[in-house]
Short mmCIF file of C-alpha atoms in Angstrom, two decimals:
data_model
loop_
_atom_site.label_atom_id
_atom_site.label_comp_id
_atom_site.label_asym_id
_atom_site.label_seq_id
_atom_site.Cartn_x
_atom_site.Cartn_y
_atom_site.Cartn_z
CA MET A 169 -23.69 8.32 -23.29
CA HIS A 170 -21.29 7.01 -25.64
CA PHE A 171 -19.68 9.52 -28.13
CA GLU A 172 -16.42 10.69 -29.33
CA SER A 173 -14.78 14.10 -27.99
CA PRO A 174 -15.31 17.18 -30.15
CA ILE A 175 -11.84 18.04 -29.12
CA LYS A 176 -9.19 18.42 -31.70
CA ARG A 177 -5.81 18.17 -30.34
CA ARG A 178 -2.84 20.05 -31.26
CA HIS A 179 -0.33 18.34 -33.45
CA SER A 180 2.98 17.60 -31.64
CA ARG A 181 6.02 15.74 -31.92
CA GLN A 182 6.13 12.37 -29.99
CA ILE A 183 8.53 11.40 -27.34
CA MET A 184 8.99 8.22 -25.42
CA VAL A 185 8.98 7.98 -21.78
CA GLY A 186 10.27 4.70 -21.28
CA ASN A 187 7.40 2.72 -22.63
CA VAL A 188 4.76 5.75 -22.57
CA PRO A 189 4.40 7.68 -25.62
CA VAL A 190 4.00 11.62 -25.06
CA GLY A 191 2.67 13.52 -27.90
CA GLY A 192 2.16 12.58 -31.55
CA GLY A 193 -1.61 11.85 -31.23
CA ALA A 194 -0.91 9.29 -28.01
CA PRO A 195 -3.45 9.08 -25.12
CA ILE A 196 -2.92 12.32 -22.88
CA SER A 197 -0.91 10.58 -20.05
CA ILE A 198 -1.34 11.09 -16.64
CA GLN A 199 1.53 11.54 -13.92
CA SER A 200 1.93 12.34 -10.30
CA MET A 201 5.19 12.76 -8.14
CA THR A 202 6.09 11.34 -4.83
CA ASN A 203 6.19 13.16 -1.61
CA THR A 204 7.95 10.65 0.61
CA GLU A 205 11.89 11.13 1.36
CA THR A 206 13.56 9.83 -1.52
CA CYS A 207 16.17 8.25 0.53
CA ASP A 208 13.43 6.07 2.18
CA VAL A 209 13.48 3.66 -0.46
CA ASP A 210 10.77 1.16 1.02
CA ALA A 211 8.19 4.03 1.63
CA THR A 212 8.95 5.76 -1.80
CA VAL A 213 8.48 2.22 -3.69
CA ALA A 214 5.33 1.66 -1.78
CA GLN A 215 3.82 5.25 -2.91
CA ILE A 216 4.97 4.39 -6.53
CA HIS A 217 3.12 1.11 -6.48
CA ALA A 218 0.08 3.04 -4.91
CA ILE A 219 0.12 5.83 -7.42
CA ALA A 220 0.66 3.16 -10.37
CA ASP A 221 -2.41 1.03 -8.90
CA ALA A 222 -4.70 4.43 -8.94
CA GLY A 223 -3.82 4.46 -12.71
CA ALA A 224 -1.03 6.84 -13.12
CA ASP A 225 1.21 6.19 -16.46
CA ILE A 226 4.47 7.96 -15.20
CA VAL A 227 5.85 8.90 -11.75
CA ARG A 228 8.09 11.77 -10.93
CA VAL A 229 10.59 11.41 -8.19
CA SER A 230 12.43 14.53 -6.39
CA ILE A 231 16.24 14.07 -6.41
CA PRO A 232 17.82 16.64 -4.27
CA SER A 233 21.02 15.10 -3.41
CA MET A 234 23.51 12.78 -4.40
CA ASP A 235 22.32 10.45 -1.47
CA ALA A 236 18.92 10.44 -3.08
CA ALA A 237 20.32 9.55 -6.60
CA GLU A 238 21.84 6.46 -4.80
CA ALA A 239 18.40 5.68 -3.48
CA PHE A 240 16.87 6.18 -7.01
CA LYS A 241 19.02 3.45 -8.15
CA LYS A 242 17.43 1.10 -5.46
CA ILE A 243 13.94 2.53 -6.54
CA ARG A 244 14.76 2.19 -10.34
CA GLU A 245 15.11 -1.58 -9.75
CA SER A 246 12.21 -2.04 -7.67
CA VAL A 247 9.28 -0.72 -10.01
CA SER A 248 8.45 -0.86 -13.81
CA ILE A 249 6.43 2.29 -13.98
CA PRO A 250 8.28 5.01 -16.13
CA LEU A 251 10.15 7.22 -13.55
CA VAL A 252 10.94 11.00 -14.03
CA ALA A 253 14.09 12.46 -12.00
CA ASP A 254 13.26 15.84 -10.69
CA ILE A 255 16.58 17.86 -10.80
CA HIS A 256 17.23 21.28 -9.47
CA PHE A 257 20.48 23.13 -8.79
CA ASP A 258 22.79 20.59 -9.58
CA TYR A 259 23.29 19.07 -12.86
CA LYS A 260 25.73 16.35 -11.63
CA ILE A 261 22.52 14.58 -9.99
CA ALA A 262 21.06 14.56 -13.26
CA LEU A 263 24.23 12.38 -14.67
CA LYS A 264 24.15 10.13 -12.05
CA VAL A 265 20.53 9.29 -12.27
CA ALA A 266 21.09 8.73 -15.98
CA GLU A 267 23.26 5.90 -15.40
CA TYR A 268 20.65 4.35 -13.19
CA GLY A 269 18.03 4.06 -15.90
CA VAL A 270 15.92 6.96 -15.53
CA ASP A 271 12.98 7.32 -18.04
CA CYS A 272 13.17 11.36 -18.28
CA LEU A 273 15.01 14.11 -16.91
CA ARG A 274 13.31 17.20 -15.61
CA ILE A 275 15.52 20.23 -15.29
CA ASN A 276 14.42 23.70 -14.29
CA PRO A 277 16.12 26.64 -16.30
CA GLY A 278 15.90 28.92 -13.77
CA ASN A 279 18.21 27.09 -11.35
CA ILE A 280 20.13 24.46 -13.30
CA GLY A 281 22.97 26.52 -14.18
CA ASN A 282 25.13 27.72 -17.09
CA LYS A 283 25.01 26.64 -20.70
CA ASP A 284 27.86 24.46 -20.29
CA ARG A 285 25.99 22.15 -17.36
CA ILE A 286 23.03 22.02 -19.64
CA ARG A 287 25.20 20.98 -22.44
CA ALA A 288 26.62 18.19 -20.08
CA VAL A 289 23.08 17.07 -19.33
CA VAL A 290 21.82 17.07 -22.97
CA ASP A 291 24.90 15.16 -24.16
CA CYS A 292 24.30 12.47 -21.66
CA ALA A 293 20.43 12.53 -22.19
CA ARG A 294 21.50 11.83 -25.99
CA ASP A 295 23.97 9.07 -25.33
CA LYS A 296 21.38 7.13 -23.28
CA ASN A 297 18.26 7.96 -25.24
CA ILE A 298 16.60 9.71 -22.32
CA PRO A 299 14.20 12.47 -23.03
CA ILE A 300 14.22 15.81 -21.03
CA ARG A 301 11.58 17.89 -19.57
CA ILE A 302 12.05 21.67 -19.69
CA GLY A 303 10.03 22.86 -16.79
CA VAL A 304 9.77 26.70 -16.66
CA ASN A 305 8.11 27.68 -13.30
CA ALA A 306 6.96 31.23 -12.48
CA GLY A 307 8.51 30.81 -8.97
CA SER A 308 12.15 30.44 -10.12
CA LEU A 309 12.46 32.25 -13.39
CA GLU A 310 15.89 33.58 -14.20
CA LYS A 311 17.07 36.72 -12.41
CA ASP A 312 17.32 38.86 -15.23
CA LEU A 313 13.75 37.72 -16.59
CA GLN A 314 12.69 38.41 -12.94
CA LYS A 315 14.13 42.21 -13.33
CA LYS A 316 12.99 42.81 -16.95
CA TYR A 317 9.32 42.05 -16.32
CA GLY A 318 9.17 43.03 -12.74
CA GLU A 319 7.16 40.06 -11.75
CA PRO A 320 6.23 36.73 -13.43
CA THR A 321 4.09 36.99 -16.52
CA PRO A 322 3.02 34.87 -19.26
CA ASP A 323 5.52 36.55 -21.70
CA ALA A 324 8.15 35.77 -19.09
CA LEU A 325 7.51 32.17 -18.85
CA VAL A 326 7.50 32.11 -22.78
CA GLU A 327 10.94 33.79 -22.96
CA SER A 328 12.58 31.58 -20.72
CA ALA A 329 11.28 28.59 -22.43
CA PHE A 330 12.66 29.77 -25.67
CA ARG A 331 15.98 30.21 -24.54
CA GLN A 332 16.26 26.58 -23.58
CA ILE A 333 14.61 25.78 -26.84
CA GLN A 334 16.96 27.77 -28.87
CA TYR A 335 19.74 26.30 -27.05
CA PHE A 336 18.33 22.84 -27.49
CA ASP A 337 18.27 23.20 -31.12
CA GLU A 338 21.63 24.51 -31.23
CA LEU A 339 22.91 21.30 -29.71
CA ASP A 340 20.57 19.53 -32.18
CA PHE A 341 18.54 17.73 -29.38
CA HIS A 342 14.55 17.45 -29.89
CA GLU A 343 13.58 14.80 -27.62
CA TYR A 344 12.05 17.06 -25.00
CA LYS A 345 8.66 18.19 -23.88
CA LEU A 346 7.81 21.45 -22.12
CA SER A 347 5.95 22.78 -19.28
CA LEU A 348 5.31 26.60 -18.16
CA LYS A 349 3.60 26.52 -14.91
CA ALA A 350 2.48 29.15 -12.49
CA SER A 351 -0.13 28.99 -9.58
CA ASP A 352 -2.37 31.60 -11.33
CA ILE A 353 -4.89 30.13 -13.72
CA PHE A 354 -4.83 33.30 -16.28
CA MET A 355 -0.85 33.29 -16.35
CA THR A 356 -0.60 29.68 -16.96
CA VAL A 357 -2.94 29.42 -19.67
CA GLU A 358 -2.14 32.35 -21.53
CA ALA A 359 1.49 31.07 -21.35
CA TYR A 360 0.56 27.69 -22.65
CA ARG A 361 -1.62 29.12 -25.57
CA LYS A 362 1.14 31.60 -26.51
CA ILE A 363 3.85 28.79 -26.84
CA ALA A 364 1.55 25.99 -28.23
CA SER A 365 0.92 27.82 -31.54
CA GLN A 366 4.85 28.48 -31.90
CA ILE A 367 6.20 24.92 -31.58
CA ASP A 368 5.25 21.23 -32.01
CA ASN A 369 6.91 19.73 -29.14
CA PRO A 370 4.96 17.95 -26.35
CA LEU A 371 3.49 20.00 -23.59
CA HIS A 372 3.09 18.95 -19.92
CA LEU A 373 0.43 20.64 -18.47
CA GLY A 374 0.07 21.87 -14.69
CA ILE A 375 -1.18 24.57 -12.45
CA THR A 376 1.77 24.54 -9.72
CA GLU A 377 0.95 24.73 -6.16
CA ALA A 378 -2.52 24.62 -6.91
CA GLY A 379 -3.53 24.27 -3.38
CA GLY A 380 -5.41 21.66 -0.97
CA LEU A 381 -7.62 18.80 -2.38
CA ARG A 382 -10.67 20.83 -2.59
CA SER A 383 -9.27 24.12 -3.91
CA GLY A 384 -6.44 22.42 -5.86
CA THR A 385 -8.94 20.38 -7.59
CA VAL A 386 -11.13 23.35 -8.70
CA LYS A 387 -8.04 25.41 -9.85
CA SER A 388 -6.43 22.82 -11.84
CA SER A 389 -9.91 21.58 -13.39
CA ILE A 390 -10.43 25.26 -14.64
CA GLY A 391 -6.87 25.85 -15.70
CA LEU A 392 -6.31 22.46 -17.15
CA GLY A 393 -9.74 22.32 -18.60
CA LEU A 394 -9.70 25.52 -20.72
CA LEU A 395 -6.18 24.09 -22.31
CA LEU A 396 -7.50 20.54 -22.93
CA MET A 397 -10.77 22.02 -24.75
CA ASP A 398 -8.40 23.80 -26.93
CA GLY A 399 -6.61 20.63 -27.87
CA ILE A 400 -3.49 21.54 -25.69
CA GLY A 401 -1.75 18.98 -23.77
CA ASP A 402 0.25 15.77 -24.02
CA THR A 403 0.44 14.97 -20.52
CA LEU A 404 -0.53 16.17 -17.28
CA ARG A 405 -0.09 16.40 -13.51
CA VAL A 406 -2.56 17.80 -11.05
CA SER A 407 -0.62 19.16 -8.40
CA LEU A 408 -2.28 18.81 -4.92
CA ALA A 409 -1.14 19.16 -1.35
CA ALA A 410 -2.72 16.03 -0.96
CA ASP A 411 -2.01 12.18 -1.09
CA PRO A 412 -0.60 11.73 -4.91
CA VAL A 413 -3.22 9.08 -5.36
CA GLN A 414 -5.78 11.61 -5.50
CA GLU A 415 -3.82 13.54 -8.18
CA ILE A 416 -4.42 10.71 -10.31
CA LYS A 417 -7.98 10.20 -9.76
CA VAL A 418 -8.58 14.16 -10.38
CA GLY A 419 -6.45 13.61 -13.58
CA TRP A 420 -8.64 10.62 -14.70
CA ASP A 421 -11.69 12.49 -13.91
CA MET A 422 -10.83 15.38 -15.79
CA LEU A 423 -9.78 13.33 -18.99
CA ARG A 424 -13.01 11.31 -18.51
CA SER A 425 -15.28 14.53 -18.42
CA LEU A 426 -13.50 15.58 -21.69
CA LYS A 427 -14.00 12.36 -23.28
CA LEU A 428 -10.11 12.21 -24.05
CA ARG A 429 -9.68 9.16 -21.97
CA ASN A 430 -11.74 6.58 -20.28
CA ARG A 431 -11.07 4.28 -17.28
CA GLY A 432 -13.21 2.95 -14.57
CA ILE A 433 -16.79 4.04 -14.03
CA ASN A 434 -18.23 7.34 -15.28
CA PHE A 435 -21.01 8.21 -12.29
CA ILE A 436 -23.77 9.79 -13.34
CA ALA A 437 -25.42 11.17 -10.10
CA CYS A 438 -28.13 13.59 -8.99
CA PRO A 439 -27.21 15.95 -6.10
CA SER A 440 -30.59 14.93 -4.30
CA CYS A 441 -33.46 16.58 -3.09
CA SER A 442 -36.93 15.79 -1.33
CA ARG A 443 -38.06 13.72 -4.19
CA GLN A 444 -35.32 11.05 -3.63
CA ASN A 445 -36.75 7.68 -2.81
CA PHE A 446 -33.09 6.56 -1.42
CA ASP A 447 -30.21 8.33 0.15
CA VAL A 448 -28.45 9.15 -3.17
CA ILE A 449 -25.36 10.83 -1.40
CA LYS A 450 -24.76 7.60 1.00
CA THR A 451 -25.45 5.27 -1.84
CA MET A 452 -22.73 7.08 -4.17
CA ASN A 453 -20.22 7.45 -1.50
CA GLU A 454 -20.61 3.23 -0.77
CA LEU A 455 -20.37 2.58 -4.30
CA GLU A 456 -17.62 4.89 -5.22
CA GLU A 457 -15.45 3.30 -2.19
CA ARG A 458 -16.43 -0.50 -3.14
CA LEU A 459 -15.99 -0.02 -6.94
CA GLU A 460 -12.63 1.53 -7.06
CA ASP A 461 -10.75 -1.53 -8.56
CA ILE A 462 -12.79 -1.49 -11.74
CA VAL A 463 -11.03 0.04 -14.62
CA VAL A 464 -12.96 -1.15 -17.56
CA PRO A 465 -14.92 1.88 -18.93
CA MET A 466 -18.51 2.11 -18.20
CA ASP A 467 -21.22 4.40 -17.38
CA VAL A 468 -23.43 4.15 -14.33
CA ALA A 469 -26.48 6.38 -13.25
CA VAL A 470 -27.84 6.80 -9.90
CA ILE A 471 -30.59 9.11 -9.81
CA GLY A 472 -32.94 9.33 -6.79
CA CYS A 473 -36.44 9.74 -8.32
CA ILE A 474 -38.51 9.30 -11.29
CA VAL A 475 -38.04 12.79 -12.73
CA ASN A 476 -34.77 12.17 -14.64
CA GLY A 477 -34.01 8.64 -13.46
CA PRO A 478 -35.53 6.45 -16.28
CA GLY A 479 -34.02 8.92 -18.85
CA GLU A 480 -30.58 9.11 -17.31
CA ALA A 481 -30.71 5.06 -16.76
CA LYS A 482 -31.48 4.46 -20.48
CA GLU A 483 -28.15 5.87 -21.57
CA ALA A 484 -25.86 4.04 -19.04
CA ASP A 485 -24.53 0.50 -19.10
CA ILE A 486 -26.13 0.25 -15.43
CA GLY A 487 -28.75 2.71 -14.08
CA LEU A 488 -30.89 3.13 -10.97
CA ALA A 489 -33.96 5.26 -10.78
CA GLY A 490 -35.67 5.94 -7.36
CA GLY A 491 -39.34 4.65 -7.04
CA SER A 492 -41.69 3.60 -4.53
CA PRO A 493 -42.33 1.22 -3.06
CA ASN A 494 -39.27 -0.19 -5.01
CA ASN A 495 -36.46 1.44 -7.12
CA LEU A 496 -35.88 0.22 -10.70
CA ILE A 497 -32.62 -1.02 -12.06
CA TYR A 498 -31.89 -0.79 -15.85
CA GLN A 499 -29.26 -2.63 -18.02
CA ASP A 500 -28.06 -1.51 -21.10
CA GLY A 501 -30.93 0.76 -21.35
CA LYS A 502 -33.46 -1.60 -20.42
CA PRO A 503 -35.48 -2.27 -17.12
CA ASN A 504 -33.87 -5.22 -15.59
CA SER A 505 -34.86 -5.82 -11.82
CA LYS A 506 -36.26 -4.02 -8.74
CA THR A 507 -34.54 -3.28 -5.47
CA LYS A 508 -35.58 -2.31 -2.14
CA ASN A 509 -33.46 0.40 -0.39
CA GLU A 510 -32.24 -2.11 2.45
CA THR A 511 -30.01 -4.20 -0.48
CA LEU A 512 -30.03 -1.39 -3.03
CA VAL A 513 -26.05 -0.95 -2.84
CA ASP A 514 -25.35 -4.86 -2.85
CA ASP A 515 -27.56 -5.36 -5.65
CA LEU A 516 -26.27 -2.35 -7.79
CA GLU A 517 -22.51 -3.61 -6.99
CA LYS A 518 -23.15 -7.09 -8.29
CA MET A 519 -24.47 -5.99 -11.20
CA ILE A 520 -22.10 -3.46 -11.84
CA ARG A 521 -19.33 -5.85 -11.21
CA GLY A 522 -21.20 -8.34 -13.59
CA LYS A 523 -21.35 -6.12 -16.50
CA ALA A 524 -17.69 -4.96 -16.08
CA ALA A 525 -16.78 -8.67 -16.29
CA LEU A 526 -18.73 -8.95 -19.80
CA LYS A 527 -17.16 -5.89 -20.83
CA GLU A 528 -13.56 -7.19 -19.98
CA LYS A 529 -14.31 -10.27 -22.12
CA GLU A 530 -15.50 -8.26 -25.08
CA LEU A 531 -12.35 -6.02 -24.94
CA ALA A 532 -10.24 -9.08 -24.54
CA ASN A 533 -11.89 -10.63 -27.71
CA ILE A 534 -11.19 -7.38 -29.75
CA ILE A 535 -7.63 -7.40 -28.81
CA VAL A 536 -7.24 -10.87 -29.96
CA LYS A 537 -8.97 -10.44 -33.06
CA SER A 538 -6.84 -7.49 -33.94
#
């Protein structure tokens, strides 16, 4: 199933977060945020490495104190992935981490303070060529907007954002991206749609405080999926009360499903029924666990019977169709070999890894020729 995404992405300006382009037609970057105690440098560095290994492009780190800012210096020296410093309340923390090589500053207009403090951050960012993320959040809107609207609304989020946009324009600073997050899907989607048509700055997508692994994945997939289908979004974070590595996996699954980016194996698998000739669920669980290290894009179909098995297998790089007495493995759309249930997972893994190695060589040759 190899075809281009029909999604037409919104035009946006491009900024650089470290060596990662955001906006301007660049691939939609995926990020997560550490949930370790930032002052525990070893634990935070270990988690950043795990997040990066899962496929993250950018990692955000909370910097709630000057002690955390000092810890950030050591963290920055220990990892190569671009880092965003998450700053609330104390603008001086932003100035400090800017000295230590941060790649982007995230500030919240609802609590960072008055214009003089914002100007100090902007001047520092300009001097050091650091982009800023304006992070508007329904849970921390400015007090006067809370009073005006009575409760968080899409218009309140947009008005908060435009206050900062106007001030950044007055300061002639344009290296920023914007987020307008709420835990409510409808509010978030409407806010992003409203602002997307009025500015050309890159947009950072997210449903904030979406929930645990299952419920948060569902909420984020619906909300972000709607926006991505509209062509809105230049970078995203799936906010889950779970291991941050899971956020990256879900983010990749979203972009892969919409054919906006591709990494690793796209599994096509049936939910199984009494027609299955092997245990589809067990097979899928084993394959996903064994093959997490494969990053080359490929399609693998695992279908338990002959109803849809041959048809799906013919469209995949590697396909499996359940049969009796043996199951049939396809490669590049053609029957390749038969396998028994007892050796099915081992046989499939061997073929998938072989195909992945061939694809890696092909990609390497293309890069060399270009």
